[in-house]
PDB file of C-alpha atoms in Angstrom:
ATOM      1  CA  UNK A  22      97.955 103.911 101.946  1.00 92.00           C
ATOM      2  CA  UNK A  23      98.977 105.474 105.266  1.00 96.00           C
ATOM      3  CA  UNK A  24      96.312 105.270 107.961  1.00 98.00           C
ATOM      4  CA  UNK A  25      96.401 107.731 110.879  1.00 99.00           C
ATOM      5  CA  UNK A  26      94.154 107.628 113.941  1.00 99.00           C
ATOM      6  CA  UNK A  27      93.574 110.867 115.871  1.00 99.00           C
ATOM      7  CA  UNK A  28      92.602 110.658 119.545  1.00 99.00           C
ATOM      8  CA  UNK A  29      92.366 113.432 122.163  1.00 98.00           C
ATOM      9  CA  UNK A  30      94.939 114.143 124.862  1.00 98.00           C
ATOM     10  CA  UNK A  31      92.076 113.676 127.343  1.00 97.00           C
ATOM     11  CA  UNK A  32      91.542 110.039 126.286  1.00 97.00           C
ATOM     12  CA  UNK A  33      92.062 108.607 129.783  1.00 98.00           C
ATOM     13  CA  UNK A  34      91.028 111.627 131.854  1.00 95.00           C
ATOM     14  CA  UNK A  35      87.871 109.972 133.210  1.00 94.00           C
ATOM     15  CA  UNK A  36      89.885 107.268 134.942  1.00 95.00           C
ATOM     16  CA  UNK A  37      91.302 107.925 138.401  1.00 94.00           C
ATOM     17  CA  UNK A  38      93.898 105.205 138.779  1.00 97.00           C
ATOM     18  CA  UNK A  39      96.890 104.410 136.599  1.00 98.00           C
ATOM     19  CA  UNK A  40      95.935 100.756 136.077  1.00 98.00           C
ATOM     20  CA  UNK A  41      92.682 101.735 134.338  1.00 98.00           C
ATOM     21  CA  UNK A  42      94.421 104.391 132.250  1.00 98.00           C
ATOM     22  CA  UNK A  43      97.029 101.842 131.188  1.00 99.00           C
ATOM     23  CA  UNK A  44      94.357  99.306 130.184  1.00 98.00           C
ATOM     24  CA  UNK A  45      92.571 101.857 127.973  1.00 98.00           C
ATOM     25  CA  UNK A  46      95.795 102.843 126.246  1.00 99.00           C
ATOM     26  CA  UNK A  47      96.613  99.171 125.776  1.00 99.00           C
ATOM     27  CA  UNK A  48      93.259  98.530 124.098  1.00 98.00           C
ATOM     28  CA  UNK A  49      93.862 101.490 121.794  1.00 99.00           C
ATOM     29  CA  UNK A  50      97.264 100.088 120.833  1.00 99.00           C
ATOM     30  CA  UNK A  51      95.807  96.646 120.104  1.00 98.00           C
ATOM     31  CA  UNK A  52      93.050  98.079 117.903  1.00 98.00           C
ATOM     32  CA  UNK A  53      95.521 100.234 115.983  1.00 99.00           C
ATOM     33  CA  UNK A  54      97.787  97.245 115.395  1.00 99.00           C
ATOM     34  CA  UNK A  55      94.998  94.803 114.491  1.00 98.00           C
ATOM     35  CA  UNK A  56      93.757  97.125 111.746  1.00 98.00           C
ATOM     36  CA  UNK A  57      97.259  98.172 110.625  1.00 98.00           C
ATOM     37  CA  UNK A  58      97.208 101.845 111.579  1.00 99.00           C
ATOM     38  CA  UNK A  59     100.479 103.525 110.654  1.00 98.00           C
ATOM     39  CA  UNK A  60     100.219 106.391 113.109  1.00 98.00           C
ATOM     40  CA  UNK A  61      98.408 107.417 116.270  1.00 99.00           C
ATOM     41  CA  UNK A  62      98.111 111.193 116.562  1.00 99.00           C
ATOM     42  CA  UNK A  63      97.302 112.651 119.989  1.00 99.00           C
ATOM     43  CA  UNK A  64      95.719 116.047 119.439  1.00 98.00           C
ATOM     44  CA  UNK A  65      95.534 118.758 122.139  1.00 97.00           C
ATOM     45  CA  UNK A  66      92.585 118.613 124.529  1.00 95.00           C
ATOM     46  CA  UNK A  67      91.971 119.193 128.234  1.00 93.00           C
ATOM     47  CA  UNK A  68      92.774 117.601 130.625  1.00 93.00           C
ATOM     48  CA  UNK A  69      96.062 116.960 128.812  1.00 95.00           C
ATOM     49  CA  UNK A  70      97.439 113.463 129.416  1.00 98.00           C
ATOM     50  CA  UNK A  71      99.300 113.253 126.116  1.00 98.00           C
ATOM     51  CA  UNK A  72     102.654 112.533 127.793  1.00 98.00           C
ATOM     52  CA  UNK A  73     101.285 109.444 129.546  1.00 99.00           C
ATOM     53  CA  UNK A  74      99.462 108.222 126.438  1.00 99.00           C
ATOM     54  CA  UNK A  75     102.548 108.658 124.261  1.00 99.00           C
ATOM     55  CA  UNK A  76     104.817 106.967 126.804  1.00 99.00           C
ATOM     56  CA  UNK A  77     102.664 103.860 127.215  1.00 99.00           C
ATOM     57  CA  UNK A  78     101.869 103.565 123.494  1.00 99.00           C
ATOM     58  CA  UNK A  79     105.576 103.818 122.704  1.00 99.00           C
ATOM     59  CA  UNK A  80     106.448 101.175 125.266  1.00 99.00           C
ATOM     60  CA  UNK A  81     103.834  98.762 123.934  1.00 98.00           C
ATOM     61  CA  UNK A  82     104.926  99.319 120.321  1.00 99.00           C
ATOM     62  CA  UNK A  83     108.596  98.672 121.126  1.00 98.00           C
ATOM     63  CA  UNK A  84     109.755  95.034 120.788  1.00 97.00           C
ATOM     64  CA  UNK A  85     110.333  93.551 124.235  1.00 96.00           C
ATOM     65  CA  UNK A  86     114.058  92.936 123.758  1.00 95.00           C
ATOM     66  CA  UNK A  87     114.670  96.644 123.056  1.00 97.00           C
ATOM     67  CA  UNK A  88     112.817  98.122 126.013  1.00 97.00           C
ATOM     68  CA  UNK A  89     115.835  97.795 128.341  1.00 95.00           C
ATOM     69  CA  UNK A  90     117.699 100.268 126.099  1.00 96.00           C
ATOM     70  CA  UNK A  91     114.904 102.731 125.432  1.00 98.00           C
ATOM     71  CA  UNK A  92     112.896 102.901 128.672  1.00 97.00           C
ATOM     72  CA  UNK A  93     114.037 103.495 132.213  1.00 95.00           C
ATOM     73  CA  UNK A  94     112.072 102.225 135.200  1.00 95.00           C
ATOM     74  CA  UNK A  95     109.273 104.750 135.681  1.00 97.00           C
ATOM     75  CA  UNK A  96     106.209 104.739 137.940  1.00 98.00           C
ATOM     76  CA  UNK A  97     103.968 105.496 134.928  1.00 98.00           C
ATOM     77  CA  UNK A  98     104.929 102.113 133.451  1.00 99.00           C
ATOM     78  CA  UNK A  99     104.213  99.970 136.502  1.00 98.00           C
ATOM     79  CA  UNK A 100     101.152  98.284 134.973  1.00 98.00           C
ATOM     80  CA  UNK A 101     102.305  97.745 131.383  1.00 98.00           C
ATOM     81  CA  UNK A 102     103.159  94.128 132.218  1.00 96.00           C
ATOM     82  CA  UNK A 103      99.430  93.392 132.526  1.00 96.00           C
ATOM     83  CA  UNK A 104      98.746  94.340 128.891  1.00 97.00           C
ATOM     84  CA  UNK A 105      98.298  91.940 126.010  1.00 94.00           C
ATOM     85  CA  UNK A 106     101.379  92.000 123.714  1.00 94.00           C
ATOM     86  CA  UNK A 107     100.888  93.313 120.185  1.00 97.00           C
ATOM     87  CA  UNK A 108     102.482  90.289 118.455  1.00 96.00           C
ATOM     88  CA  UNK A 109     102.930  92.344 115.285  1.00 98.00           C
ATOM     89  CA  UNK A 110     105.470  91.187 112.651  1.00 97.00           C
ATOM     90  CA  UNK A 111     108.208  93.434 114.064  1.00 97.00           C
ATOM     91  CA  UNK A 112     107.861  91.786 117.494  1.00 97.00           C
ATOM     92  CA  UNK A 113     109.711  88.637 116.492  1.00 90.00           C
ATOM     93  CA  UNK A 114     109.948  85.799 118.978  1.00 84.00           C
ATOM     94  CA  UNK A 115     112.835  83.985 117.257  1.00 78.00           C
ATOM     95  CA  UNK A 116     115.956  84.594 119.329  1.00 82.00           C
ATOM     96  CA  UNK A 117     118.601  82.434 117.614  1.00 90.00           C
ATOM     97  CA  UNK A 118     121.076  83.905 115.122  1.00 92.00           C
ATOM     98  CA  UNK A 119     121.351  80.568 113.338  1.00 92.00           C
ATOM     99  CA  UNK A 120     117.753  80.923 112.180  1.00 93.00           C
ATOM    100  CA  UNK A 121     118.149  84.395 110.643  1.00 96.00           C
ATOM    101  CA  UNK A 122     117.459  84.664 106.916  1.00 96.00           C
ATOM    102  CA  UNK A 123     119.053  86.934 104.322  1.00 98.00           C
ATOM    103  CA  UNK A 124     116.589  89.707 103.545  1.00 97.00           C
ATOM    104  CA  UNK A 125     114.863  89.444 106.934  1.00 96.00           C
ATOM    105  CA  UNK A 126     113.900  92.742 108.556  1.00 98.00           C
ATOM    106  CA  UNK A 127     114.307  93.421 112.264  1.00 98.00           C
ATOM    107  CA  UNK A 128     114.034  96.220 114.779  1.00 98.00           C
ATOM    108  CA  UNK A 129     117.131  96.871 116.854  1.00 98.00           C
ATOM    109  CA  UNK A 130     119.197  99.333 118.840  1.00 98.00           C
ATOM    110  CA  UNK A 131     122.602 100.483 117.594  1.00 98.00           C
ATOM    111  CA  UNK A 132     125.403  99.808 120.072  1.00 96.00           C
ATOM    112  CA  UNK A 133     129.189  99.921 120.246  1.00 93.00           C
ATOM    113  CA  UNK A 134     130.794  96.487 120.098  1.00 89.00           C
ATOM    114  CA  UNK A 135     134.548  96.725 120.520  1.00 85.00           C
ATOM    115  CA  UNK A 136     134.693  99.933 118.523  1.00 87.00           C
ATOM    116  CA  UNK A 137     132.431  98.901 115.638  1.00 92.00           C
ATOM    117  CA  UNK A 138     128.745  99.474 114.950  1.00 96.00           C
ATOM    118  CA  UNK A 139     126.530  96.553 115.905  1.00 97.00           C
ATOM    119  CA  UNK A 140     122.800  96.108 116.382  1.00 98.00           C
ATOM    120  CA  UNK A 141     120.992  94.206 119.108  1.00 97.00           C
ATOM    121  CA  UNK A 142     118.106  92.561 117.240  1.00 97.00           C
ATOM    122  CA  UNK A 143     117.052  90.138 119.960  1.00 96.00           C
ATOM    123  CA  UNK A 144     119.316  87.186 119.144  1.00 96.00           C
ATOM    124  CA  UNK A 145     122.166  85.811 121.281  1.00 94.00           C
ATOM    125  CA  UNK A 146     124.602  88.565 120.360  1.00 93.00           C
ATOM    126  CA  UNK A 147     124.546  91.852 118.451  1.00 96.00           C
ATOM    127  CA  UNK A 148     125.235  91.631 114.729  1.00 96.00           C
ATOM    128  CA  UNK A 149     127.620  93.829 112.734  1.00 97.00           C
ATOM    129  CA  UNK A 150     126.144  96.788 110.882  1.00 97.00           C
ATOM    130  CA  UNK A 151     127.718  97.887 107.607  1.00 95.00           C
ATOM    131  CA  UNK A 152     127.101 101.232 105.924  1.00 92.00           C
ATOM    132  CA  UNK A 153     126.033 104.615 107.240  1.00 88.00           C
ATOM    133  CA  UNK A 154     124.630 104.513 110.763  1.00 87.00           C
ATOM    134  CA  UNK A 155     122.828 106.928 113.100  1.00 91.00           C
ATOM    135  CA  UNK A 156     124.070 107.718 116.600  1.00 93.00           C
ATOM    136  CA  UNK A 157     124.577 104.819 118.958  1.00 93.00           C
ATOM    137  CA  UNK A 158     121.659 104.136 121.246  1.00 95.00           C
ATOM    138  CA  UNK A 159     119.178 104.853 118.438  1.00 97.00           C
ATOM    139  CA  UNK A 160     116.402 102.483 117.516  1.00 97.00           C
ATOM    140  CA  UNK A 161     116.883 101.286 113.950  1.00 98.00           C
ATOM    141  CA  UNK A 162     115.258  99.090 111.336  1.00 98.00           C
ATOM    142  CA  UNK A 163     117.726  96.726 109.662  1.00 98.00           C
ATOM    143  CA  UNK A 164     117.866  94.103 106.936  1.00 98.00           C
ATOM    144  CA  UNK A 165     119.972  90.986 107.376  1.00 98.00           C
ATOM    145  CA  UNK A 166     122.538  90.755 104.553  1.00 98.00           C
ATOM    146  CA  UNK A 167     124.646  87.817 105.689  1.00 97.00           C
ATOM    147  CA  UNK A 168     123.891  84.782 107.849  1.00 96.00           C
ATOM    148  CA  UNK A 169     126.080  82.152 109.452  1.00 93.00           C
ATOM    149  CA  UNK A 170     128.536  82.400 112.353  1.00 91.00           C
ATOM    150  CA  UNK A 171     129.019  86.161 111.821  1.00 93.00           C
ATOM    151  CA  UNK A 172     125.737  87.683 110.577  1.00 96.00           C
ATOM    152  CA  UNK A 173     125.777  91.149 108.995  1.00 97.00           C
ATOM    153  CA  UNK A 174     123.068  93.734 108.444  1.00 98.00           C
ATOM    154  CA  UNK A 175     122.430  97.120 106.866  1.00 98.00           C
ATOM    155  CA  UNK A 176     120.040  99.974 107.558  1.00 97.00           C
ATOM    156  CA  UNK A 177     116.556  99.632 106.028  1.00 97.00           C
ATOM    157  CA  UNK A 178     113.598 101.904 105.486  1.00 94.00           C
ATOM    158  CA  UNK A 179     110.081 100.925 106.497  1.00 92.00           C
ATOM    159  CA  UNK A 180     108.894 101.547 102.949  1.00 92.00           C
ATOM    160  CA  UNK A 181     110.974  98.525 101.904  1.00 95.00           C
ATOM    161  CA  UNK A 182     109.120  96.189 104.260  1.00 98.00           C
ATOM    162  CA  UNK A 183     106.227  94.311 102.618  1.00 96.00           C
ATOM    163  CA  UNK A 184     104.359  93.573 105.860  1.00 97.00           C
ATOM    164  CA  UNK A 185     102.778  95.740 108.552  1.00 98.00           C
ATOM    165  CA  UNK A 186     105.484  97.130 110.823  1.00 98.00           C
ATOM    166  CA  UNK A 187     103.703  98.804 113.719  1.00 98.00           C
ATOM    167  CA  UNK A 188     102.640 102.388 114.304  1.00 98.00           C
ATOM    168  CA  UNK A 189     104.318 105.689 115.041  1.00 98.00           C
ATOM    169  CA  UNK A 190     103.095 107.973 117.831  1.00 99.00           C
ATOM    170  CA  UNK A 191     102.833 111.729 117.502  1.00 98.00           C
ATOM    171  CA  UNK A 192     101.796 114.145 120.250  1.00 98.00           C
ATOM    172  CA  UNK A 193     100.695 116.962 117.975  1.00 98.00           C
ATOM    173  CA  UNK A 194     100.916 120.634 118.837  1.00 97.00           C
ATOM    174  CA  UNK A 195      98.406 121.314 116.076  1.00 97.00           C
ATOM    175  CA  UNK A 196      94.748 121.403 117.047  1.00 97.00           C
ATOM    176  CA  UNK A 197      92.276 118.928 115.650  1.00 98.00           C
ATOM    177  CA  UNK A 198      90.967 121.568 113.241  1.00 97.00           C
ATOM    178  CA  UNK A 199      94.467 122.371 112.003  1.00 97.00           C
ATOM    179  CA  UNK A 200      95.221 118.696 111.442  1.00 97.00           C
ATOM    180  CA  UNK A 201      91.983 117.985 109.597  1.00 97.00           C
ATOM    181  CA  UNK A 202      91.766 121.100 107.457  1.00 92.00           C
ATOM    182  CA  UNK A 203      95.441 121.309 106.526  1.00 88.00           C
ATOM    183  CA  UNK A 204      97.158 119.599 103.620  1.00 87.00           C
ATOM    184  CA  UNK A 205      98.441 116.726 105.754  1.00 93.00           C
ATOM    185  CA  UNK A 206      95.933 114.063 104.637  1.00 97.00           C
ATOM    186  CA  UNK A 207      94.244 113.191 101.348  1.00 97.00           C
ATOM    187  CA  UNK A 208      91.124 111.918 103.086  1.00 98.00           C
ATOM    188  CA  UNK A 209      89.702 112.986 106.460  1.00 98.00           C
ATOM    189  CA  UNK A 210      86.985 111.089 108.312  1.00 98.00           C
ATOM    190  CA  UNK A 211      85.210 112.275 111.464  1.00 98.00           C
ATOM    191  CA  UNK A 212      83.353 109.762 113.612  1.00 98.00           C
ATOM    192  CA  UNK A 213      80.176 111.042 115.243  1.00 96.00           C
ATOM    193  CA  UNK A 214      76.951 109.642 116.656  1.00 93.00           C
ATOM    194  CA  UNK A 215      75.138 112.319 114.647  1.00 92.00           C
ATOM    195  CA  UNK A 216      76.988 111.503 111.436  1.00 96.00           C
ATOM    196  CA  UNK A 217      75.681 109.748 108.343  1.00 97.00           C
ATOM    197  CA  UNK A 218      75.328 105.982 108.891  1.00 96.00           C
ATOM    198  CA  UNK A 219      78.339 104.450 107.198  1.00 95.00           C
ATOM    199  CA  UNK A 220      76.202 102.049 105.149  1.00 94.00           C
ATOM    200  CA  UNK A 221      74.764 105.047 103.289  1.00 96.00           C
ATOM    201  CA  UNK A 222      78.240 106.196 102.287  1.00 94.00           C
ATOM    202  CA  UNK A 223      80.107 102.932 101.858  1.00 92.00           C
ATOM    203  CA  UNK A 224      80.465 103.024  98.055  1.00 95.00           C
ATOM    204  CA  UNK A 225      81.456 106.687  97.974  1.00 95.00           C
ATOM    205  CA  UNK A 226      83.849 106.209 100.882  1.00 97.00           C
ATOM    206  CA  UNK A 227      85.400 103.115  99.340  1.00 95.00           C
ATOM    207  CA  UNK A 228      86.076 105.001  96.099  1.00 96.00           C
ATOM    208  CA  UNK A 229      87.833 107.774  98.049  1.00 96.00           C
ATOM    209  CA  UNK A 230      89.849 105.323 100.155  1.00 96.00           C
ATOM    210  CA  UNK A 231      91.171 103.619  97.032  1.00 94.00           C
ATOM    211  CA  UNK A 232      92.475 106.940  95.706  1.00 95.00           C
ATOM    212  CA  UNK A 233      93.923 108.227  98.982  1.00 96.00           C
ATOM    213  CA  UNK A 234      97.579 107.950  99.938  1.00 96.00           C
ATOM    214  CA  UNK A 235      96.954 109.166 103.486  1.00 98.00           C
ATOM    215  CA  UNK A 236      93.821 108.918 105.639  1.00 98.00           C
ATOM    216  CA  UNK A 237      92.981 110.527 108.974  1.00 98.00           C
ATOM    217  CA  UNK A 238      90.224 109.024 111.124  1.00 99.00           C
ATOM    218  CA  UNK A 239      89.394 111.228 114.118  1.00 99.00           C
ATOM    219  CA  UNK A 240      87.665 110.443 117.400  1.00 98.00           C
ATOM    220  CA  UNK A 241      86.197 112.627 120.129  1.00 97.00           C
ATOM    221  CA  UNK A 242      86.951 112.734 123.817  1.00 92.00           C
ATOM    222  CA  UNK A 243      85.207 111.067 126.767  1.00 85.00           C
ATOM    223  CA  UNK A 244      83.395 114.345 127.487  1.00 89.00           C
ATOM    224  CA  UNK A 245      83.014 116.009 124.081  1.00 93.00           C
ATOM    225  CA  UNK A 246      82.253 114.978 120.528  1.00 94.00           C
ATOM    226  CA  UNK A 247      84.305 116.257 117.609  1.00 97.00           C
ATOM    227  CA  UNK A 248      81.781 118.994 116.822  1.00 96.00           C
ATOM    228  CA  UNK A 249      82.059 120.477 120.309  1.00 95.00           C
ATOM    229  CA  UNK A 250      85.848 120.261 120.253  1.00 96.00           C
ATOM    230  CA  UNK A 251      85.999 122.064 116.917  1.00 96.00           C
ATOM    231  CA  UNK A 252      83.565 124.769 117.989  1.00 95.00           C
ATOM    232  CA  UNK A 253      86.026 125.646 120.734  1.00 93.00           C
ATOM    233  CA  UNK A 254      88.338 126.478 117.824  1.00 95.00           C
ATOM    234  CA  UNK A 255      85.533 128.422 116.103  1.00 96.00           C
ATOM    235  CA  UNK A 256      85.343 125.784 113.381  1.00 96.00           C
ATOM    236  CA  UNK A 257      82.589 123.533 112.056  1.00 96.00           C
ATOM    237  CA  UNK A 258      82.915 119.791 111.585  1.00 96.00           C
ATOM    238  CA  UNK A 259      81.721 119.911 107.976  1.00 96.00           C
ATOM    239  CA  UNK A 260      84.359 122.524 107.107  1.00 96.00           C
ATOM    240  CA  UNK A 261      87.215 120.342 108.339  1.00 97.00           C
ATOM    241  CA  UNK A 262      86.294 116.770 107.369  1.00 98.00           C
ATOM    242  CA  UNK A 263      85.287 115.227 104.055  1.00 98.00           C
ATOM    243  CA  UNK A 264      83.189 112.526 105.730  1.00 98.00           C
ATOM    244  CA  UNK A 265      81.234 112.674 109.001  1.00 98.00           C
ATOM    245  CA  UNK A 266      80.213 109.106 109.758  1.00 98.00           C
ATOM    246  CA  UNK A 267      78.320 107.149 112.354  1.00 97.00           C
ATOM    247  CA  UNK A 268      80.255 103.887 112.356  1.00 96.00           C
ATOM    248  CA  UNK A 269      78.090 102.342 115.115  1.00 96.00           C
ATOM    249  CA  UNK A 270      74.501 103.037 114.010  1.00 93.00           C
ATOM    250  CA  UNK A 271      71.773 102.102 116.469  1.00 91.00           C
ATOM    251  CA  UNK A 272      74.324 101.538 119.218  1.00 93.00           C
ATOM    252  CA  UNK A 273      73.003  99.454 122.082  1.00 94.00           C
ATOM    253  CA  UNK A 274      74.615 101.471 124.874  1.00 92.00           C
ATOM    254  CA  UNK A 275      74.060 105.060 125.925  1.00 88.00           C
ATOM    255  CA  UNK A 276      77.699 105.915 125.325  1.00 88.00           C
ATOM    256  CA  UNK A 277      80.598 104.421 123.376  1.00 92.00           C
ATOM    257  CA  UNK A 278      84.051 104.956 124.822  1.00 94.00           C
ATOM    258  CA  UNK A 279      86.727 106.389 122.550  1.00 96.00           C
ATOM    259  CA  UNK A 280      88.791 103.190 122.478  1.00 97.00           C
ATOM    260  CA  UNK A 281      85.637 101.200 121.650  1.00 97.00           C
ATOM    261  CA  UNK A 282      84.789 103.598 118.824  1.00 97.00           C
ATOM    262  CA  UNK A 283      88.323 103.239 117.456  1.00 98.00           C
ATOM    263  CA  UNK A 284      88.003  99.461 117.266  1.00 98.00           C
ATOM    264  CA  UNK A 285      84.532  99.499 115.704  1.00 97.00           C
ATOM    265  CA  UNK A 286      85.366 102.220 113.181  1.00 98.00           C
ATOM    266  CA  UNK A 287      88.650 100.721 112.034  1.00 98.00           C
ATOM    267  CA  UNK A 288      86.934  97.346 111.618  1.00 97.00           C
ATOM    268  CA  UNK A 289      84.408  98.880 109.223  1.00 95.00           C
ATOM    269  CA  UNK A 290      87.039 100.845 107.310  1.00 95.00           C
ATOM    270  CA  UNK A 291      89.142  97.688 107.062  1.00 95.00           C
ATOM    271  CA  UNK A 292      86.290  95.972 105.225  1.00 93.00           C
ATOM    272  CA  UNK A 293      86.215  98.802 102.680  1.00 91.00           C
ATOM    273  CA  UNK A 294      89.926  98.575 101.958  1.00 84.00           C
TER     274      UNK A 294
END
């Protein structure tokens, strides 16, 4: 099952300073990783801060030893060092080639080592890559095929990996309505304070989750719920989503921030899976 989380491009628009924006994006990343989301989709909304959200999410999701290749020093990233690390399985801490295992998967960056393809996977030195390779400088997923003094590896696909391997980030040009009503997802879930309490739908929802290969869970913006956002597209919530759920019934606060709703909703859906 592929789980996608849709959040608005205006996610951090209520915050004035970059530190606060960074903290919110960091909490979103942690929630997505904790509950094994495969994708975070940023759908168009105003004010549009999708570039900042995508940049910081991508930085957080990238293993620390690869960031020097993939990210230049930028003012937008000045507070990312204050964020909690994801510590997902693809953020390995082991940095010694002698401890590599045949069949182990790693994230790396393809580099040129004396005219041959090699991959920096966070150990003392890059290891030799055999087989077809993408362009140098690309981030790659590899599988270790030989250990010892001269380790080797080959390209791998995420579908081969039996454990959770982080999330992808997509800044979508499609509107929320286009994403939800298209043929992109088997199951679409809208979160709304006015939705049906999830306890009333748990058995029905669980049955649909079991059958689904791809699920979209969508969240509103700091200023507007999903219904209001869709009405700007001349669409209705019920026409776009199969389930409209209140995942925090009888909430104890006047408002629930988007990143808080993401955590609470994914926790409930996790129980059903």
